[in-house]
mmCIF file of C-alpha atoms in Angstrom:
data_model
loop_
_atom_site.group_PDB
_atom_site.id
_atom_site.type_symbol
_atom_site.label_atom_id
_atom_site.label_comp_id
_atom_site.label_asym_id
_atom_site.label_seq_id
_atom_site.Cartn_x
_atom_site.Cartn_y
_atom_site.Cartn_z
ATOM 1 C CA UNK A 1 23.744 -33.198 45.106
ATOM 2 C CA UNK A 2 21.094 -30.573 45.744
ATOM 3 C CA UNK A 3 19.009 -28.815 43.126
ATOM 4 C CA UNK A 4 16.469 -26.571 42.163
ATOM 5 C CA UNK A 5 13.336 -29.056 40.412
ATOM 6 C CA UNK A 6 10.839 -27.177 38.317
ATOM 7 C CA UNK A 7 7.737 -29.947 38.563
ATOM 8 C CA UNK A 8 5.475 -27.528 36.683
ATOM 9 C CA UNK A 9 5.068 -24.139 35.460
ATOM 10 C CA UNK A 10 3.723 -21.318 37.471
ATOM 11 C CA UNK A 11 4.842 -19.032 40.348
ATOM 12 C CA UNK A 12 7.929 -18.929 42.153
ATOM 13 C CA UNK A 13 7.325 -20.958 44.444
ATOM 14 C CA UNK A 14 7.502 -23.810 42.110
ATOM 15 C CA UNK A 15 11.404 -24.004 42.202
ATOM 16 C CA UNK A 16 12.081 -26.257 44.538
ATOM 17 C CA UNK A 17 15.628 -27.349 46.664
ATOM 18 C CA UNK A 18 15.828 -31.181 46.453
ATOM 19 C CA UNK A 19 18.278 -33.773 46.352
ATOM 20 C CA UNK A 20 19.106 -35.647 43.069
ATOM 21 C CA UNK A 21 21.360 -37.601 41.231
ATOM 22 C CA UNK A 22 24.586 -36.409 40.140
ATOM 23 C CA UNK A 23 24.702 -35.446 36.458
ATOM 24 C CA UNK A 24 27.410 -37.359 34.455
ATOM 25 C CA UNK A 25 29.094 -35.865 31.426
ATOM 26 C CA UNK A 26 28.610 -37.098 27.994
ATOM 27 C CA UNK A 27 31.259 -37.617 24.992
ATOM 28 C CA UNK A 28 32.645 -34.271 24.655
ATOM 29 C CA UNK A 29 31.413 -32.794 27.998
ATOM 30 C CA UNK A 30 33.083 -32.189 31.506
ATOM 31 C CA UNK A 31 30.824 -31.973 35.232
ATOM 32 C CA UNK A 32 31.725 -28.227 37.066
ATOM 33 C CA UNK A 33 31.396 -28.463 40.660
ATOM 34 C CA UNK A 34 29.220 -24.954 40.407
ATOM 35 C CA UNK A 35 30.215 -22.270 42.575
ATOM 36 C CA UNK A 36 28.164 -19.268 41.022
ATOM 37 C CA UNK A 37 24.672 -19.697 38.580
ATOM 38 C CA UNK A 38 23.509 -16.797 36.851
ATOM 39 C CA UNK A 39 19.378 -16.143 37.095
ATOM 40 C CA UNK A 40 18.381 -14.240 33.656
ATOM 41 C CA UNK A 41 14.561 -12.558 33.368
ATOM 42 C CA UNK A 42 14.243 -14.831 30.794
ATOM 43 C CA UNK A 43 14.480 -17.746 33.070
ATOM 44 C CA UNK A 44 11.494 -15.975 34.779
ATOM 45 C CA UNK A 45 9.138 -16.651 32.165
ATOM 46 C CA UNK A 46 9.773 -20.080 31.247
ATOM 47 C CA UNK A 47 8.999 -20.382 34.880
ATOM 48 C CA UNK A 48 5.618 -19.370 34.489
ATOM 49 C CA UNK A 49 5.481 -21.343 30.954
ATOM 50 C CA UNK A 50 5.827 -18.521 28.740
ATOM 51 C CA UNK A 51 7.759 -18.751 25.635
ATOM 52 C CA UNK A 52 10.693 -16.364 25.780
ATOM 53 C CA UNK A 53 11.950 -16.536 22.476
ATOM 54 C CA UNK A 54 11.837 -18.752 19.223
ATOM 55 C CA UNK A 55 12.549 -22.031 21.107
ATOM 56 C CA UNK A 56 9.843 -24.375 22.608
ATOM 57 C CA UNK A 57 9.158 -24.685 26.182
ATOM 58 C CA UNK A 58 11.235 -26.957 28.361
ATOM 59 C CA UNK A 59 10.150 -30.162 29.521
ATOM 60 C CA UNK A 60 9.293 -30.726 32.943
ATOM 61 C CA UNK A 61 10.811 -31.440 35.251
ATOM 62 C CA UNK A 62 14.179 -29.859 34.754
ATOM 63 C CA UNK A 63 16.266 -27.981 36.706
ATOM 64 C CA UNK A 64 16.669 -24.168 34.984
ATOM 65 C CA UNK A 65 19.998 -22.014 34.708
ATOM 66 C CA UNK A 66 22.171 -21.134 31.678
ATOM 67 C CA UNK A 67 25.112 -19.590 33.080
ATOM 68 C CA UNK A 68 27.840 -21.412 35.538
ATOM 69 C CA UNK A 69 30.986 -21.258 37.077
ATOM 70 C CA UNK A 70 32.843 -23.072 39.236
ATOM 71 C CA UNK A 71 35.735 -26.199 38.714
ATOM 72 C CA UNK A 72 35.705 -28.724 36.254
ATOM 73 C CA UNK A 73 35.860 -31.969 38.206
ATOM 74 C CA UNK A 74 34.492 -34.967 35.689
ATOM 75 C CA UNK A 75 35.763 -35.199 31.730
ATOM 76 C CA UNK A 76 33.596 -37.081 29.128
ATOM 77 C CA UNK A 77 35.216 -38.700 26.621
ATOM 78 C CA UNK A 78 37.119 -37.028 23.921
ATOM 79 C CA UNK A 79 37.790 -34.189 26.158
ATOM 80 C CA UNK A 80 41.559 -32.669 26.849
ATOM 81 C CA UNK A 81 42.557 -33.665 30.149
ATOM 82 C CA UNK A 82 44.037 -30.189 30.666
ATOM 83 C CA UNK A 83 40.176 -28.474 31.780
ATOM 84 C CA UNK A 84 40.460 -31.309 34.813
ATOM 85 C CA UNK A 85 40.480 -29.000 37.858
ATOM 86 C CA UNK A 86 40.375 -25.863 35.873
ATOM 87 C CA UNK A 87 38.382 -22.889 37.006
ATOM 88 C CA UNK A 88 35.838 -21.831 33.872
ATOM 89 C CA UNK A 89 32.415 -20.060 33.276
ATOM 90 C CA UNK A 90 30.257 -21.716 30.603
ATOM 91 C CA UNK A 91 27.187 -20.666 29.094
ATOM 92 C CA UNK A 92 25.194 -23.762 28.948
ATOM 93 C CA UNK A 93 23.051 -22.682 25.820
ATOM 94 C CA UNK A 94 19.315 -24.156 25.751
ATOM 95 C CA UNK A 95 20.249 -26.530 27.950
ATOM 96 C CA UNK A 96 19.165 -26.339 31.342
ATOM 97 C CA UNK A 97 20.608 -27.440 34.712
ATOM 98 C CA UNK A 98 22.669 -24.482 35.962
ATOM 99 C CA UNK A 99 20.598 -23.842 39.380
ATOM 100 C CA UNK A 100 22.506 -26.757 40.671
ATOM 101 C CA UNK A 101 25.823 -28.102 43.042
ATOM 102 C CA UNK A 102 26.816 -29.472 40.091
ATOM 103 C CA UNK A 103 26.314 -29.024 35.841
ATOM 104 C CA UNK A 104 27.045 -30.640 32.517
ATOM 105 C CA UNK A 105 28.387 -28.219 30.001
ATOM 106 C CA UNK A 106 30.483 -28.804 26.465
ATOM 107 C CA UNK A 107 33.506 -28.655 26.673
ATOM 108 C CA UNK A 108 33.851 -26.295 23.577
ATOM 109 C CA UNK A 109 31.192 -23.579 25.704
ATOM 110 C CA UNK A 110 34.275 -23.156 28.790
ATOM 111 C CA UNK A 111 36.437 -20.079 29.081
ATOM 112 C CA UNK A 112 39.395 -20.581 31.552
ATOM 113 C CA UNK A 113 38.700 -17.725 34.313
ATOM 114 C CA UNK A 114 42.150 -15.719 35.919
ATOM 115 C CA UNK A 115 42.573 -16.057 39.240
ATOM 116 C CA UNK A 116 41.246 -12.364 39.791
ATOM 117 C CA UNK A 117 38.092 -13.049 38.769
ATOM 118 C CA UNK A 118 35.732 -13.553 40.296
ATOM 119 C CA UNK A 119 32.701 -16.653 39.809
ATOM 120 C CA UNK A 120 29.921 -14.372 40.499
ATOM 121 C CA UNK A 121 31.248 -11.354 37.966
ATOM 122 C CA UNK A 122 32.093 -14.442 35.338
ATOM 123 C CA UNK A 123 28.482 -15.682 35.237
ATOM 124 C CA UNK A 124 26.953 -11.829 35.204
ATOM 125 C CA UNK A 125 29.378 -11.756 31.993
ATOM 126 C CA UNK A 126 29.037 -14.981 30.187
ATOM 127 C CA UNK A 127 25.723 -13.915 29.521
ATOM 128 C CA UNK A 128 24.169 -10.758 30.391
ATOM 129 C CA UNK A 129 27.592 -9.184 29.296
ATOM 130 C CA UNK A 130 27.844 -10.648 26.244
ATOM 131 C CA UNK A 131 24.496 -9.101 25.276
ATOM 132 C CA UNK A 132 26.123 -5.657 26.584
ATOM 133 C CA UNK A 133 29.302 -5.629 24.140
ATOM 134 C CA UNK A 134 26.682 -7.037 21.121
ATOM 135 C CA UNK A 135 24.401 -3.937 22.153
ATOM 136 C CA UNK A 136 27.305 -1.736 22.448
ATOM 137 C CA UNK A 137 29.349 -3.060 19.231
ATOM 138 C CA UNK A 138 25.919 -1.596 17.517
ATOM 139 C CA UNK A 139 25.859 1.575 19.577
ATOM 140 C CA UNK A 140 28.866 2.881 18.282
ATOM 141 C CA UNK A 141 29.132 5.623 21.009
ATOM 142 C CA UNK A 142 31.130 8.397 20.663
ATOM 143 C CA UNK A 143 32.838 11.223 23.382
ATOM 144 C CA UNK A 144 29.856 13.662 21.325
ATOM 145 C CA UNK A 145 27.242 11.428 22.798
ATOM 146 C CA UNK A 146 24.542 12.094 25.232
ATOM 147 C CA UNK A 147 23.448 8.818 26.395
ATOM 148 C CA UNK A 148 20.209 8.248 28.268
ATOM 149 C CA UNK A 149 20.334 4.211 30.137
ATOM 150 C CA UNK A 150 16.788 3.192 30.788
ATOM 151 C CA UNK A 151 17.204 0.464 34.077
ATOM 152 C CA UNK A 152 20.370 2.062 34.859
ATOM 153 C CA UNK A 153 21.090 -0.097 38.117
ATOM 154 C CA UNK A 154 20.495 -3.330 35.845
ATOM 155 C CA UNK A 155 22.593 -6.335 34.769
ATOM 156 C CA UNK A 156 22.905 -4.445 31.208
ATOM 157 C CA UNK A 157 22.334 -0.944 32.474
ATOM 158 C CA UNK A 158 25.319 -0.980 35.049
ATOM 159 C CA UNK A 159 27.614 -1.568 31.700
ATOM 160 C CA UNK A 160 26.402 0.656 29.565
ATOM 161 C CA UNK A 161 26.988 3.239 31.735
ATOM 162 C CA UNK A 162 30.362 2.503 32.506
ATOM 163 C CA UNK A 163 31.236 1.908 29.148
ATOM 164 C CA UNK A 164 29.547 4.733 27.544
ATOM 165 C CA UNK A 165 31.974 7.352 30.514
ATOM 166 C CA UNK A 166 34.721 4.964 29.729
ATOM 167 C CA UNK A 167 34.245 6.313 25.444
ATOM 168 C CA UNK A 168 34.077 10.053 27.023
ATOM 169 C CA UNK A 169 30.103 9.878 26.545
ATOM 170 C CA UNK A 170 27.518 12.169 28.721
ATOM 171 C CA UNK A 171 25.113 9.615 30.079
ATOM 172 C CA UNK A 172 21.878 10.261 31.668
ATOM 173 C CA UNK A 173 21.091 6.987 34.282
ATOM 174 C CA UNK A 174 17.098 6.289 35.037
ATOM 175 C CA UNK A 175 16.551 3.959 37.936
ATOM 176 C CA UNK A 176 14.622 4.155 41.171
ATOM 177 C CA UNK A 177 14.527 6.000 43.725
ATOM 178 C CA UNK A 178 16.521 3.286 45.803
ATOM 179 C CA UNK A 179 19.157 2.788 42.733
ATOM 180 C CA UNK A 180 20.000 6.457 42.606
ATOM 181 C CA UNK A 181 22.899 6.663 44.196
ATOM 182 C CA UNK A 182 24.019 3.398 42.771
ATOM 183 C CA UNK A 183 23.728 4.699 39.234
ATOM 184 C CA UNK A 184 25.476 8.067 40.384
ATOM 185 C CA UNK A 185 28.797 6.249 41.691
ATOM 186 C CA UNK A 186 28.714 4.282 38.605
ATOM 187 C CA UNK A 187 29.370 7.276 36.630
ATOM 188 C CA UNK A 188 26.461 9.138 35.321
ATOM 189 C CA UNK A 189 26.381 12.389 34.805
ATOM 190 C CA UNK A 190 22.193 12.626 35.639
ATOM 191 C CA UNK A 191 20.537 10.574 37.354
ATOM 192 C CA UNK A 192 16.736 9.951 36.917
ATOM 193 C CA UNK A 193 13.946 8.893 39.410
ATOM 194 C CA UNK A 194 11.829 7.232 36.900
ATOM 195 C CA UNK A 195 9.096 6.671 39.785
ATOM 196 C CA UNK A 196 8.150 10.288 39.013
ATOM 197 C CA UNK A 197 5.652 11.353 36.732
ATOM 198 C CA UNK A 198 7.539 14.022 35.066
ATOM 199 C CA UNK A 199 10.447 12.582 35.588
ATOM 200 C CA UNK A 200 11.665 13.348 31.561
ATOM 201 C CA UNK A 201 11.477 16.933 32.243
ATOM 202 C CA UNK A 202 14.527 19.009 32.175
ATOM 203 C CA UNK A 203 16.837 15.922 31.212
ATOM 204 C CA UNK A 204 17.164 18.015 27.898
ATOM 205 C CA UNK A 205 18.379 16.424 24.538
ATOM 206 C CA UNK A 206 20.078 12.817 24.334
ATOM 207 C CA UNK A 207 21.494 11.773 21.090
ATOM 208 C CA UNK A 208 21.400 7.729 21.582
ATOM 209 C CA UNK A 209 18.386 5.839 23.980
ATOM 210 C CA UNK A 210 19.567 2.484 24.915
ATOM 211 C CA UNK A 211 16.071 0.939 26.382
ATOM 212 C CA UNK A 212 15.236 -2.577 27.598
ATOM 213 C CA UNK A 213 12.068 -1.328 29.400
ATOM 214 C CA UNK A 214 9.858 -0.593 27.005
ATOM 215 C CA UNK A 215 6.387 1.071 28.104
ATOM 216 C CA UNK A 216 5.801 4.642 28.766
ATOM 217 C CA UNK A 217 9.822 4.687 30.162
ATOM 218 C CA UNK A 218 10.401 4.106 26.584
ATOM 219 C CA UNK A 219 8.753 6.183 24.628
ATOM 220 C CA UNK A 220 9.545 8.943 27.292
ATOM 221 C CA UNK A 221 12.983 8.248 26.402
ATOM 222 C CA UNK A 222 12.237 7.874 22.825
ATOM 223 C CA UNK A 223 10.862 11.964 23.099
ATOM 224 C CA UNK A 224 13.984 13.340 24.420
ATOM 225 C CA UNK A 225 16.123 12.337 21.336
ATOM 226 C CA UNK A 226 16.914 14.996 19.330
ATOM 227 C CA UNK A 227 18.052 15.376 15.482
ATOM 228 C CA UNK A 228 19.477 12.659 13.795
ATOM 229 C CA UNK A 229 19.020 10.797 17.308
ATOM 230 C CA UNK A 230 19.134 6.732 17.767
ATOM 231 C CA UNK A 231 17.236 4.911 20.033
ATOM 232 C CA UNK A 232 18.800 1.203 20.444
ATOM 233 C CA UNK A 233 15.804 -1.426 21.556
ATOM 234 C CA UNK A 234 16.767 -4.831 23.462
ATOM 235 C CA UNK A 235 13.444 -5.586 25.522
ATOM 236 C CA UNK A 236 10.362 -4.856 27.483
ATOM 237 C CA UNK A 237 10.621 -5.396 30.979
ATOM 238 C CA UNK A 238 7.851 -3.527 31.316
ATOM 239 C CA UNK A 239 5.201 -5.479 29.895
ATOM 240 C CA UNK A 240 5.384 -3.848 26.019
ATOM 241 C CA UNK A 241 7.852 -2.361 23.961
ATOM 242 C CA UNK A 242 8.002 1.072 23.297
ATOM 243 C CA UNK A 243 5.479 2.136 20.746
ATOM 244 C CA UNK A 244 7.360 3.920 17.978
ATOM 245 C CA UNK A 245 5.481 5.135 14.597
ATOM 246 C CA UNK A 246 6.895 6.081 11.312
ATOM 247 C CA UNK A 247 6.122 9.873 11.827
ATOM 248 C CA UNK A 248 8.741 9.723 14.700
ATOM 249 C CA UNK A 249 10.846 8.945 12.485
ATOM 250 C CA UNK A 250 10.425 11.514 9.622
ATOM 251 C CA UNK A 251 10.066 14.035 12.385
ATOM 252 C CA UNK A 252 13.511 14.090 13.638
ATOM 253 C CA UNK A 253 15.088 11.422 11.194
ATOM 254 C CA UNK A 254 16.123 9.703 13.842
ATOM 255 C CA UNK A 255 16.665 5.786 13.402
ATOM 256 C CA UNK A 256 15.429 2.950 15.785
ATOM 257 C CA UNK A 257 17.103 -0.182 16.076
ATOM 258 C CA UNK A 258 16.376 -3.706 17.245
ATOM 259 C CA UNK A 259 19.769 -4.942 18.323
ATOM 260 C CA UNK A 260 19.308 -8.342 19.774
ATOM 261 C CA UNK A 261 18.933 -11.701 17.948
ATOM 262 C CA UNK A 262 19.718 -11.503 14.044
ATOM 263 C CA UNK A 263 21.456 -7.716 14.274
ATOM 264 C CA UNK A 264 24.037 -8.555 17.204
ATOM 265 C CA UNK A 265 24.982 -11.888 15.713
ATOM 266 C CA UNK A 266 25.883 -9.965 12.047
ATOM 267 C CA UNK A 267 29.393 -10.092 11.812
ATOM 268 C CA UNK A 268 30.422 -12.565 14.626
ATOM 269 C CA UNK A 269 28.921 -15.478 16.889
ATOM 270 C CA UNK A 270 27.654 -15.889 20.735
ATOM 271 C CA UNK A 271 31.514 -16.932 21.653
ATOM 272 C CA UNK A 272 32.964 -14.154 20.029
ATOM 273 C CA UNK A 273 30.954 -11.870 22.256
ATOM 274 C CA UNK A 274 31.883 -13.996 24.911
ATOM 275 C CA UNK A 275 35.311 -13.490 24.779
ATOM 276 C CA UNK A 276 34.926 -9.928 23.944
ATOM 277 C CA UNK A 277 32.832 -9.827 27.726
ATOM 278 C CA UNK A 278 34.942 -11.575 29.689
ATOM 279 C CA UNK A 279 38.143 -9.635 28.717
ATOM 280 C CA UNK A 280 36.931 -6.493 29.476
ATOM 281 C CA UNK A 281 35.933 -8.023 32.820
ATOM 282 C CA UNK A 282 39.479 -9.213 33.166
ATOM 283 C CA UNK A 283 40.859 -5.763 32.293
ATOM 284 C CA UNK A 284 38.504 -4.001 34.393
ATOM 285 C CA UNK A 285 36.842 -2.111 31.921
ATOM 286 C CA UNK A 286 33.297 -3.638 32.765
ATOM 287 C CA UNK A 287 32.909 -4.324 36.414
ATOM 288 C CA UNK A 288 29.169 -6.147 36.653
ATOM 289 C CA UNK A 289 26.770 -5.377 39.549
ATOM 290 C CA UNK A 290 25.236 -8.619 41.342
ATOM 291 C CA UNK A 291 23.016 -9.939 43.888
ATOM 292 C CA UNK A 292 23.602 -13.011 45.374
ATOM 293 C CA UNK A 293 21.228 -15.371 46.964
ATOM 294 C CA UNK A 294 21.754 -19.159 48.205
ATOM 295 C CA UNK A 295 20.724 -21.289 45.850
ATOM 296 C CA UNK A 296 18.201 -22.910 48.110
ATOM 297 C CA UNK A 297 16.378 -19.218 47.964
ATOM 298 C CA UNK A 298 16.139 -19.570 43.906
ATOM 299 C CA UNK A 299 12.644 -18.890 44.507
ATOM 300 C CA UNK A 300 12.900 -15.733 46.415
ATOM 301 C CA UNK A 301 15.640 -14.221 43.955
ATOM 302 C CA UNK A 302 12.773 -15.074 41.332
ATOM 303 C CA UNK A 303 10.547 -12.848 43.124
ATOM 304 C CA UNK A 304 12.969 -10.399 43.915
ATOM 305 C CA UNK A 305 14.318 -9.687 40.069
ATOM 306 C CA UNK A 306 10.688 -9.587 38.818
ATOM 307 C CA UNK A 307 9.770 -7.165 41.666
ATOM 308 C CA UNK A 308 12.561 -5.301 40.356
ATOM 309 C CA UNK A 309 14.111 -5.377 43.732
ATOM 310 C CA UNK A 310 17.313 -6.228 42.532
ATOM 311 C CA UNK A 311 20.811 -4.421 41.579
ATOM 312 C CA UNK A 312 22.774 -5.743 38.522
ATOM 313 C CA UNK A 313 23.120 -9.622 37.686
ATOM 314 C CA UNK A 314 21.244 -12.113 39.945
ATOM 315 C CA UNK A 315 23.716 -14.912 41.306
ATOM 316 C CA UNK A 316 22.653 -17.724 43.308
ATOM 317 C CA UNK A 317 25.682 -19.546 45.191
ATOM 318 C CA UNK A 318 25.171 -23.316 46.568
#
């Protein structure tokens, strides 16, 4: 099969499209014949040997990817023969391999997909959606709600704002210039050139900030919340989070939240987000944005996501 090999960390071009052995499935594992692989910004800087959360650095080489779907064609043992030639998504965990014709997941990690799903919407939700409904579960939006989306033309941004007009919410969508009209059919209310200087004058008041991007997007959003306002916090794509200070705080009495790791696992567990994601994908609640790329391009969708050159979920397809 063909691959994408990781040799050693750096740029993009590192990810390379060779040939290698077929993996085989272990006790309690099945092979998927991969038809879509999800590429997360975290797989960006474990690329370039960064350490992107608690766990250690992979070893080298591997083959990177977390999120697959595609057909189960290969049972371990102690696996039901019913997955054989089943459609399914699987999150693949800390385990690499997904950038790949083929993958090794567990068996207890597949969802069976409907047939009108689709691969590339299953992997944008496996993952980056299950982080949405954990963020959202927190967010506890409301039809009263003014809802400012920083990255609104994201893999997480798209959902929010469909889910926060789906609750009756006002939302306020910052992108690009480019993702304007994107964010606009997706249903916000105001869209946002955040290319501009000024561009947090006359949004007005939001009551809840949901920010990934961190930086000076973030604490621009962070100023617009008014009394008894919540800003939600779930990265930095920007370099740095957003600087908050305990007078912000008292000044408003707003609250600020971290909402990924130990907060959105309170209460339930990675698979019950899962299933929470993928069936509001199946009832078209959630509809995720992607951008597809053959897999033998993994290194140019690399470049494109961290370029921010990118709409929604990035998909490679072998």
């Amino acid at each position: 099969m063909h691959a994408i090999v990781q040799h050693e960390f750096g740029p993009a071009e590192n990810l390379r499209y060779e040939r290698t052995p077929d993996p085989e499935p272990g006790a309690g594992q099945v092979r998927i014949a991969v038809s879509a692989a999800g590429v997360h910004l975290l797989d960006t800087s474990i690329r370039r040997g960064e350490h992107g959360g608690p766990f250690p650095l992979p070893e080298l080489p591997m083959t990177p990817g977390r999120e697959v779907a595609g057909v189960v064609t290969k049972l371990g043992d102690g696996v039901d023969a019913q997955w054989l030639g089943k459609r399914v998504v699987a999150h693949l965990g800390q385990a690499s391999g997904g950038y790949a014709e083929q993958a090794v997941a567990n068996a207890a990690s597949l969802h069976e997909l409907p047939d009108h799903v689709s691969d590339d919407a299953a992997v944008a939700m496996i993952g980056t959606g299950r982080t949405a409904v954990g963020v959202l579960r927190i967010a506890e939006l409301t039809p009263d709600d003014v809802v400012l989306v920083t990255s609104a033309a994201g893999g997480l941004g798209a959902l929010f704002v469909q889910e926060a007009k789906a609750v009756g919410a006002k939302v306020v969508g910052v992108a690009s210039t480019a993702k304007l009209d994107l964010v606009r059919r997706l249903g916000a209310d105001v869209v946002v050139d955040y290319t501009r200087p000024d561009w947090d004058e006359g949004v007005g008041e939001v009551t809840v900030v949901l920010d990934g991007v961190g930086g000076e997007a973030g604490r621009k959003a962070l100023e617009l919340l008014g009394v008894g306002g919540r800003i939600l916090l779930f990265g930095w794509t920007a370099g740095e989070p957003t600087r908050i200070e305990t007078a912000d705080l008292y000044r408003l009495g707003i609250t600020a939240s971290v909402v990924v790791g130990p907060r959105m696992m309170k209460g339930t567990n990675l698979r019950g987000l899962e299933e929470l994601s993928l069936r509001a994908l199946a009832d078209g609640r959630l509809t995720p944005l992607t951008t597809t790329f053959p897999l033998s391009e993994a290194a140019e969708a690399h470049t494109a996501l961290e370029s921010r050159a990118t709409v929604g979920k990035v998909v490679l397809k072998p």
